[in-house]
XYZ file of C-alpha atoms in Angstrom:
606
model
C -17.963 59.025 6.561
C -18.176 59.471 10.341
C -15.296 57.956 12.234
C -17.670 55.954 14.452
C -19.138 54.232 11.398
C -15.642 53.470 10.082
C -14.615 52.018 13.421
C -17.765 49.935 13.547
C -17.061 48.616 10.055
C -13.491 47.734 10.973
C -14.661 45.993 14.120
C -17.187 43.965 12.169
C -14.652 42.971 9.511
C -12.032 42.029 12.071
C -14.537 40.278 14.321
C -14.456 36.899 12.536
C -10.658 36.954 12.397
C -10.433 37.763 16.111
C -12.969 35.070 16.915
C -11.061 32.542 14.801
C -7.781 33.523 16.449
C -9.336 33.254 19.900
C -10.779 29.862 18.970
C -7.407 28.567 17.739
C -5.628 29.813 20.876
C -8.308 28.744 23.363
C -7.275 26.284 26.105
C -9.477 23.605 24.551
C -7.828 24.005 21.127
C -4.327 23.975 22.617
C -5.209 20.890 24.679
C -6.511 19.179 21.549
C -3.204 19.775 19.779
C -1.124 18.902 22.890
C -3.019 16.052 24.587
C -0.318 15.857 27.274
C -1.929 18.942 28.864
C -5.088 16.913 29.528
C -3.501 14.238 31.739
C -0.212 15.699 33.037
C -1.769 17.983 35.736
C -3.410 14.967 37.398
C -0.405 12.631 37.048
C 0.154 10.520 40.185
C 2.782 8.256 41.717
C 0.542 5.242 41.072
C 0.426 6.136 37.371
C 4.213 6.568 37.385
C 4.632 3.058 38.795
C 2.309 1.467 36.225
C 3.792 3.454 33.320
C 7.331 2.462 34.336
C 6.438 -1.250 34.422
C 4.625 -1.027 31.069
C 7.432 0.978 29.425
C 10.025 -1.519 30.635
C 7.945 -4.451 29.337
C 7.484 -2.815 25.928
C 11.177 -1.902 25.756
C 12.246 -5.499 26.354
C 9.929 -6.476 23.501
C 10.882 -3.589 21.198
C 14.663 -4.122 21.191
C 14.755 -7.689 19.796
C 11.855 -6.907 17.441
C 13.639 -3.820 16.119
C 16.713 -5.891 15.308
C 14.541 -8.496 13.623
C 12.444 -6.030 11.609
C 15.569 -4.369 10.247
C 16.304 -7.753 8.653
C 12.806 -7.747 7.103
C 13.440 -4.239 5.745
C 16.750 -5.389 4.257
C 18.737 -2.898 6.351
C 21.603 -3.241 8.874
C 20.299 -4.130 12.382
C 21.058 -0.742 13.940
C 18.458 0.923 11.695
C 15.725 -0.985 13.493
C 16.873 0.526 16.791
C 17.241 3.983 15.224
C 13.567 3.716 14.274
C 12.361 2.481 17.660
C 12.838 5.457 19.994
C 11.706 8.705 18.290
C 8.030 7.724 18.294
C 8.184 7.099 22.052
C 9.080 10.727 22.739
C 6.833 12.333 20.091
C 3.786 10.326 21.145
C 4.359 11.400 24.757
C 3.356 14.938 23.716
C 0.978 14.401 20.801
C -0.660 10.983 21.228
C -4.315 10.585 22.166
C -4.127 6.876 23.077
C -2.482 5.734 26.277
C -1.793 2.293 24.808
C -0.263 2.901 21.360
C 3.478 2.549 20.800
C 5.046 3.785 17.565
C 8.015 2.026 16.016
C 9.094 -0.448 13.334
C 6.557 -3.137 12.486
C 6.651 -6.243 10.317
C 4.300 -4.877 7.645
C 5.964 -1.469 7.430
C 9.383 -3.129 7.256
C 8.155 -5.299 4.382
C 6.964 -2.208 2.487
C 10.297 -0.494 3.118
C 12.132 -3.485 1.660
C 9.971 -3.277 -1.493
C 10.523 0.406 -2.181
C 14.018 1.236 -0.903
C 16.112 -1.506 -2.566
C 17.806 -2.309 0.804
C 19.558 1.079 0.650
C 19.551 2.967 3.991
C 19.578 6.363 2.238
C 16.349 5.551 0.383
C 14.735 4.250 3.594
C 15.569 7.421 5.534
C 14.349 9.687 2.723
C 11.147 7.630 2.493
C 10.592 8.241 6.213
C 10.963 12.002 5.711
C 8.640 12.194 2.691
C 6.079 9.853 4.253
C 6.056 11.995 7.385
C 5.509 15.159 5.338
C 2.543 13.550 3.547
C 1.070 12.315 6.832
C 1.506 15.725 8.459
C -0.224 17.401 5.518
C -3.131 14.939 5.772
C -3.450 15.649 9.479
C -3.363 19.438 9.060
C -5.899 19.331 6.199
C -8.124 16.807 8.058
C -7.874 14.287 5.229
C -8.114 11.261 7.469
C -11.493 10.448 5.905
C -9.638 9.254 2.774
C -8.605 6.166 4.734
C -12.286 5.203 4.933
C -12.234 4.390 1.207
C -9.942 1.409 1.848
C -12.377 -1.252 2.983
C -11.832 -3.845 5.683
C -11.606 -6.765 3.181
C -8.789 -4.929 1.353
C -6.918 -4.343 4.611
C -7.414 -7.959 5.688
C -6.258 -9.216 2.283
C -3.110 -7.095 2.411
C -2.361 -8.024 6.032
C -2.788 -11.744 5.370
C -0.573 -11.608 2.260
C 2.054 -9.616 4.177
C 1.975 -12.202 6.963
C 2.652 -15.030 4.504
C 5.370 -13.014 2.734
C 7.130 -12.008 5.950
C 6.806 -15.407 7.581
C 8.055 -17.355 4.578
C 10.797 -14.767 4.069
C 12.247 -15.803 7.434
C 12.366 -19.521 6.592
C 15.768 -18.997 4.973
C 17.164 -17.557 8.225
C 15.429 -20.217 10.277
C 17.115 -22.957 8.217
C 20.413 -21.151 7.741
C 20.047 -20.844 3.940
C 21.984 -18.063 2.228
C 21.772 -16.143 -1.059
C 17.996 -16.607 -1.375
C 16.268 -13.972 -3.592
C 13.833 -11.598 -1.884
C 11.083 -11.671 -4.530
C 8.362 -13.898 -3.059
C 7.885 -16.443 -5.867
C 11.639 -16.749 -6.477
C 12.101 -17.067 -2.732
C 9.670 -19.977 -2.545
C 11.310 -21.691 -5.514
C 14.896 -21.321 -4.289
C 14.034 -22.235 -0.688
C 12.590 -25.596 -1.733
C 15.329 -26.056 -4.331
C 18.069 -25.673 -1.720
C 16.332 -27.261 1.248
C 19.093 -29.902 1.370
C 21.577 -27.133 2.313
C 19.814 -26.573 5.648
C 22.230 -25.903 8.523
C 21.276 -28.271 11.321
C 22.412 -25.923 14.090
C 20.337 -22.978 12.854
C 17.282 -25.145 12.220
C 17.361 -26.736 15.704
C 17.965 -23.414 17.482
C 15.263 -21.654 15.460
C 12.663 -24.336 16.179
C 13.587 -24.387 19.891
C 13.197 -20.588 20.038
C 9.805 -20.798 18.343
C 8.704 -23.488 20.800
C 9.877 -21.430 23.789
C 8.072 -18.321 22.494
C 4.890 -20.334 21.977
C 5.018 -21.886 25.463
C 5.672 -18.515 27.113
C 2.845 -16.924 25.145
C 0.404 -19.667 26.167
C 1.496 -19.271 29.787
C 0.839 -15.544 29.556
C -2.581 -16.032 27.965
C -3.709 -18.570 30.584
C -2.381 -16.911 33.737
C -5.074 -16.697 36.442
C -5.831 -13.220 37.814
C -4.070 -12.211 41.025
C -6.114 -11.168 44.062
C -4.961 -8.953 46.991
C -5.951 -11.609 49.529
C -3.508 -14.121 48.027
C -0.361 -14.907 50.085
C 2.665 -12.719 49.382
C 4.676 -15.645 47.997
C 1.968 -16.492 45.494
C 1.751 -12.884 44.326
C 5.532 -12.664 43.962
C 5.684 -15.869 41.930
C 2.787 -14.613 39.809
C 4.650 -11.357 39.151
C 7.832 -13.250 38.243
C 6.032 -15.486 35.746
C 4.180 -12.476 34.325
C 7.451 -10.584 33.818
C 9.141 -13.572 32.148
C 6.262 -14.239 29.768
C 5.853 -10.547 28.890
C 9.565 -10.125 28.107
C 9.688 -13.485 26.289
C 11.268 -12.026 23.134
C 14.177 -10.558 25.081
C 14.595 -13.737 27.134
C 14.618 -16.072 24.129
C 16.988 -13.863 22.111
C 19.304 -13.566 25.139
C 19.222 -17.348 25.588
C 20.098 -17.873 21.901
C 22.919 -15.309 22.071
C 24.323 -17.041 25.182
C 24.272 -20.403 23.381
C 26.022 -18.872 20.349
C 28.638 -17.205 22.577
C 29.316 -20.517 24.332
C 30.068 -22.142 20.984
C 32.190 -19.132 19.969
C 34.382 -19.635 23.031
C 35.010 -23.258 22.031
C 36.100 -22.137 18.546
C 33.162 -23.732 16.716
C 30.153 -21.723 15.525
C 27.193 -23.719 14.136
C 24.973 -20.621 13.726
C 24.816 -17.666 11.338
C 25.148 -14.603 13.571
C 23.791 -11.068 13.246
C 27.341 -9.774 13.116
C 28.665 -6.281 13.638
C 26.190 -3.595 14.666
C 27.195 0.061 14.519
C 27.902 1.258 18.043
C 26.579 4.380 19.710
C 23.690 6.752 19.147
C 22.827 7.771 15.586
C 24.184 11.105 14.379
C 21.665 13.929 13.979
C 21.716 15.065 10.335
C 19.384 16.007 7.532
C 17.881 13.193 5.452
C 19.898 12.303 2.328
C 18.408 14.206 -0.618
C 20.984 12.666 -2.952
C 23.229 9.604 -2.924
C 26.765 9.300 -4.216
C 27.591 5.932 -5.760
C 30.451 4.487 -7.777
C 28.510 5.360 -10.937
C 27.880 8.973 -9.962
C 25.362 10.932 -7.918
C 21.683 9.992 -7.742
C 19.674 13.206 -7.464
C 16.626 13.792 -5.265
C 14.337 13.659 -8.299
C 15.745 10.306 -9.364
C 15.381 8.918 -5.837
C 11.719 9.986 -5.744
C 11.136 8.397 -9.146
C 12.817 5.182 -7.971
C 10.532 4.944 -4.931
C 7.493 5.566 -7.140
C 4.246 4.226 -5.691
C 5.925 3.747 -2.313
C 5.401 7.456 -1.639
C 1.649 6.778 -1.610
C 1.520 3.216 -0.287
C 3.883 3.625 2.700
C 2.297 6.729 4.294
C -1.253 5.486 3.704
C -0.621 2.001 5.080
C 1.282 3.513 8.000
C -1.710 5.689 8.847
C -4.140 2.809 8.386
C -2.192 0.514 10.677
C -1.636 3.126 13.375
C -5.198 4.489 13.442
C -6.650 0.969 13.366
C -4.522 -0.041 16.355
C -5.444 3.134 18.253
C -9.181 2.686 17.582
C -9.110 -0.989 18.557
C -7.547 -0.359 21.968
C -9.577 2.810 22.583
C -12.736 0.755 22.074
C -11.411 -2.054 24.256
C -10.433 0.265 27.128
C -13.364 2.720 26.860
C -11.800 5.989 25.763
C -11.783 8.037 22.567
C -8.993 9.065 20.222
C -8.652 11.943 17.756
C -7.838 10.385 14.362
C -6.462 13.627 12.874
C -4.249 14.144 15.925
C -2.930 10.603 15.434
C -2.008 11.563 11.856
C -0.011 14.511 13.186
C 1.754 12.317 15.756
C 2.847 9.643 13.298
C 3.744 12.240 10.643
C 5.982 14.195 13.010
C 7.534 10.936 14.245
C 8.576 10.000 10.719
C 9.853 13.496 9.883
C 11.951 13.776 13.054
C 13.008 10.129 12.798
C 14.531 10.770 9.392
C 17.020 13.146 11.093
C 18.375 10.205 13.150
C 18.443 7.693 10.264
C 15.102 6.013 11.036
C 12.964 4.317 8.417
C 9.127 4.713 8.319
C 7.291 3.545 11.431
C 3.697 3.105 12.536
C 1.661 1.817 15.462
C 2.608 -1.703 16.528
C -0.291 -3.989 17.429
C 1.895 -6.486 19.314
C 3.756 -3.951 21.445
C 0.560 -1.953 22.006
C -1.040 -5.138 23.334
C 1.903 -5.619 25.718
C 1.556 -1.987 26.804
C -2.164 -2.357 27.490
C -1.825 -5.683 29.306
C 0.942 -4.213 31.470
C -1.528 -1.664 32.870
C -0.157 1.499 31.240
C -1.980 4.637 32.386
C -0.623 7.385 30.094
C 1.695 7.800 27.065
C 4.494 8.464 29.593
C 5.261 4.747 29.475
C 6.814 5.418 26.061
C 9.546 7.512 27.708
C 10.827 4.424 29.539
C 10.763 2.423 26.297
C 12.611 5.167 24.397
C 15.303 5.505 27.077
C 15.769 1.717 27.149
C 16.313 1.633 23.371
C 18.815 4.510 23.592
C 20.717 2.730 26.387
C 20.875 -0.455 24.306
C 22.306 1.547 21.388
C 24.932 3.137 23.601
C 26.015 0.120 25.643
C 24.739 -3.198 24.239
C 25.454 -3.128 20.504
C 28.628 -5.156 20.915
C 26.537 -7.981 22.417
C 24.146 -7.999 19.464
C 26.962 -9.563 17.411
C 26.228 -12.983 18.956
C 22.473 -13.044 18.292
C 21.788 -15.887 15.817
C 19.675 -14.928 12.822
C 17.559 -18.024 13.359
C 16.505 -16.669 16.776
C 15.452 -13.340 15.232
C 13.594 -15.273 12.526
C 11.692 -17.128 15.257
C 10.751 -13.801 16.880
C 9.441 -12.437 13.561
C 7.463 -15.569 12.655
C 5.796 -15.724 16.062
C 5.045 -11.967 15.913
C 3.360 -12.022 12.498
C 1.527 -15.351 12.824
C -1.474 -13.820 14.687
C -1.893 -11.232 11.891
C -3.191 -13.916 9.520
C -6.935 -13.866 10.147
C -8.169 -17.343 9.258
C -11.704 -16.522 10.378
C -12.246 -13.646 7.952
C -12.856 -15.935 4.967
C -15.516 -17.918 6.804
C -17.068 -14.759 8.234
C -17.374 -13.045 4.858
C -18.781 -16.220 3.287
C -21.482 -16.189 5.944
C -22.142 -12.414 6.036
C -21.611 -11.154 2.471
C -19.893 -13.378 -0.052
C -19.317 -10.568 -2.539
C -16.826 -8.981 -0.107
C -14.588 -11.993 -0.664
C -13.821 -10.588 -4.116
C -11.751 -7.524 -3.025
C -10.166 -9.596 -0.253
C -8.991 -12.336 -2.634
C -7.889 -9.870 -5.332
C -5.790 -7.964 -2.795
C -4.421 -11.125 -1.189
C -3.278 -12.708 -4.472
C -1.891 -9.590 -6.185
C 0.090 -8.512 -3.103
C 2.355 -11.522 -3.687
C 3.243 -9.959 -7.042
C 3.492 -6.274 -6.099
C 2.079 -4.706 -2.930
C 0.886 -1.510 -4.614
C -0.940 -3.463 -7.315
C -2.697 -5.605 -4.728
C -3.877 -2.634 -2.648
C -4.836 -0.598 -5.712
C -6.719 -3.479 -7.343
C -8.537 -4.324 -4.108
C -9.507 -0.677 -3.546
C -10.737 -0.393 -7.149
C -12.852 -3.545 -6.816
C -14.358 -2.182 -3.584
C -15.017 1.161 -5.279
C -16.676 -0.530 -8.261
C -18.902 -2.487 -5.888
C -19.809 0.769 -4.131
C -20.551 2.522 -7.433
C -22.628 -0.412 -8.644
C -24.784 -0.269 -5.523
C -25.252 3.487 -6.083
C -26.049 3.051 -9.788
C -28.349 0.063 -9.312
C -30.133 0.557 -5.974
C -32.622 -2.051 -4.917
C -36.292 -1.119 -5.266
C -39.245 -2.454 -3.343
C -42.382 -2.959 -5.450
C -45.885 -3.310 -4.019
C -48.566 -4.603 -6.402
C -52.160 -3.582 -5.914
C -54.841 -1.336 -7.408
C -52.069 1.246 -7.583
C -48.447 0.272 -8.233
C -46.060 1.511 -5.481
C -42.324 1.599 -6.096
C -39.913 2.485 -3.291
C -36.134 2.967 -3.825
C -34.438 1.164 -0.946
C -31.581 3.679 -0.774
C -30.640 7.135 -2.013
C -31.268 8.348 -5.538
C -28.355 9.877 -7.456
C -27.648 10.457 -11.145
C -26.077 7.007 -11.882
C -29.262 5.350 -10.608
C -31.712 7.377 -12.684
C -31.538 5.244 -15.813
C -32.114 2.015 -13.872
C -35.064 3.594 -12.039
C -36.526 4.837 -15.323
C -36.300 1.353 -16.889
C -37.902 -0.197 -13.803
C -40.811 2.249 -13.882
C -41.358 1.969 -17.650
C -41.329 -1.819 -17.601
C -43.798 -2.073 -14.720
C -46.171 0.840 -15.397
C -46.075 2.074 -19.014
C -44.997 -0.928 -21.088
C -47.899 -3.076 -19.849
C -51.406 -3.124 -21.147
C -53.231 -1.144 -19.981
C -50.760 1.407 -18.552
C -50.919 1.820 -14.781
C -50.692 4.709 -12.351
C -47.684 4.637 -10.080
C -46.722 6.047 -6.690
C -43.013 6.713 -6.106
C -42.403 6.318 -2.372
C -39.322 8.476 -1.585
C -38.919 8.050 2.162
C -35.305 6.858 1.790
C -34.305 9.560 -0.724
C -32.540 12.356 1.164
C -31.129 14.302 -1.793
C -31.348 14.476 -5.576
C -29.311 16.181 -8.286
C -30.106 17.905 -11.565
C -29.856 14.709 -13.625
C -32.462 13.049 -11.409
C -34.752 16.080 -11.732
C -34.515 15.895 -15.527
C -35.225 12.166 -15.468
C -38.271 12.616 -13.246
C -39.539 15.379 -15.528
C -39.277 13.072 -18.538
C -41.121 10.345 -16.633
C -43.948 12.748 -15.772
C -44.285 13.604 -19.484
C -44.322 9.900 -20.419
C -47.090 9.213 -17.902
C -49.163 12.161 -19.177
C -48.855 10.917 -22.768
C -50.181 7.501 -21.669
C -53.067 9.115 -19.772
C -51.987 7.831 -16.349
C -50.526 9.574 -13.299
C -47.238 9.496 -11.444
C -47.414 10.684 -7.839
C -44.795 11.218 -5.149
C -45.031 10.326 -1.460
C -42.688 10.749 1.521
C -40.518 13.495 0.059
C -38.045 14.923 2.534
C -37.713 18.702 2.773
C -34.470 19.101 0.730
C -35.865 16.881 -2.047
C -39.225 18.654 -2.035
C -37.524 22.048 -2.238
C -35.549 20.973 -5.332
C -38.607 19.520 -7.100
C -40.736 22.596 -6.379
C -37.937 24.831 -7.658
C -37.781 22.799 -10.894
C -41.476 23.586 -11.617
C -42.116 20.167 -13.136
C -45.304 19.912 -15.179
C -47.775 17.458 -13.655
C -45.854 17.110 -10.392
C -48.126 15.752 -7.644
C -47.064 15.281 -4.060
C -49.051 13.635 -1.264
C -48.367 13.513 2.445
C -49.368 9.868 2.838
C -49.560 6.794 0.659
C -53.285 6.406 1.434
C -54.051 9.863 0.056
C -52.071 9.138 -3.094
C -53.864 5.841 -3.681
C -57.274 7.447 -3.111
C -56.520 10.172 -5.623
C -55.132 7.824 -8.255
C -58.206 5.588 -7.883
C -60.299 8.738 -8.418
C -61.859 8.490 -4.970
C -63.258 11.638 -3.270
C -61.585 13.204 -0.244
C -57.980 13.230 -1.547
C -56.496 16.297 -3.153
C -53.095 16.238 -4.813
C -50.450 18.372 -3.215
C -49.578 20.231 -6.407
C -47.289 23.184 -6.255
C -49.339 24.828 -3.525
C -48.124 25.997 -0.149
C -51.090 24.480 1.717
C -50.115 21.076 0.342
C -46.867 21.038 2.314
C -46.886 20.269 6.055
C -46.388 23.312 8.288
C -42.897 22.378 9.449
C -41.817 21.857 5.832
C -43.260 25.222 4.774
C -41.141 26.904 7.414
C -38.015 25.138 6.173
C -38.798 25.954 2.549
C -39.290 29.626 3.373
C -36.014 29.625 5.290
């Protein structure tokens, strides 16, 4: 073989690989994987100012929330802070939303408490494994799987989690101790021991909730500031804005100061957070085994113990984060890359596990603070991350005096907006059947979270399959019967369509001709082809005709390839009716090329 031919062959075979490699290494592809490259070259001092203010505001919110969410997760308070800073740095490089902040959230903390038995080693390993699963989904572009969890299921889970988390903090709000964590037992024992309420904790908790509510209402009803306003007015506006934005930090600091004042007098009416491990977390590999008094628990046993949590935690983390990112992208008129978001949250959880973090996701509350603070880029997260690290290094000794009732107030006020009271009324008005997966998920999540989500998803899937197997059909009575499937036609629907046609056209006396209007049918499968062939035979036996109208090119190609006996296709409904009424001027479009419109012939030949 001539060498030139060999070289040409090698060039042709290597061409696709070279093109693929060039595509993967192109500036656009690199920018898609590192979104920081899109905005960093045009970064300005004005952006720096706005990002610094937003990062500081989020940090002052994140620190008290992290301490509080560690309580929800059943872990020592420092683990909330360990989980609050890694996402800030990872999202700086990989995030596609300028608003989103990654860190511990109420719902994720609740899931962690379910599946890790309040053991830090299990929580850290769950973060590592969840991150690996999320990374794999991002690399394989499997984000579409999240679309199979419907909005009613998500709303049902979120509402149940809100009730569970909120009621779970009543014991801390009232100063009750030794209350079980299982929801129904928690409700029973809380009411059983309500007489043991500590007055100090109850008063402080209610005062903190009232202060948080007042500050939130002030923030929501602040008038906009205008440049022409006097300097004093603008300064006072900025001061009030700062105080209301950092309300969590202010209220927790106020409660800690009150507790410290009592400590100095030698009397302490509050249950305090207590000792918090000082300093930054050590960098080490996640625990793949745990040594206990009864021996060593192997990695396999730990995975078996976490069970369904290995599916529920990463999926719900992705759902929450992507939903938050999409909501604020829509609100602020920009687009996000869902698969890139999967990579960002997956890498956050993997790297976080090396500094003893538990699984995190996008926080709606802190993202809202970030957006309202005027953040311009993900660089605001750097300020938040540094603030959390500084608090770990220098402020942990002060966390001792934070009353648990104050943290309970922070959690209750943070999760209260997550309960969507309008969704029930909306679904009742829009589509009442969607209340079924919502209620199933909502009720079963009080028993076990995974059962609630799984049952809700299954109910939604069954509803989807039922609509595919029993599509609605529009029937037009006249000299010729016209039947039009209102949606696609797939193999589960064939039997229902056959029964509909038989009952209306062949099981009446005398039998009637029928036109099947297929405008909405975009594809068919082999089972449908067989069913249509049997119908054509049934019509021929009865001495009447079955005609087809409005076939799209892919459907027409399949039916022509099947070579169905008696198959008649017409371009318009009028032609079909004329032919079936035996009127002149209408010829059936049998399996002839001139019966197919020119543009369809070209597609069929292609």
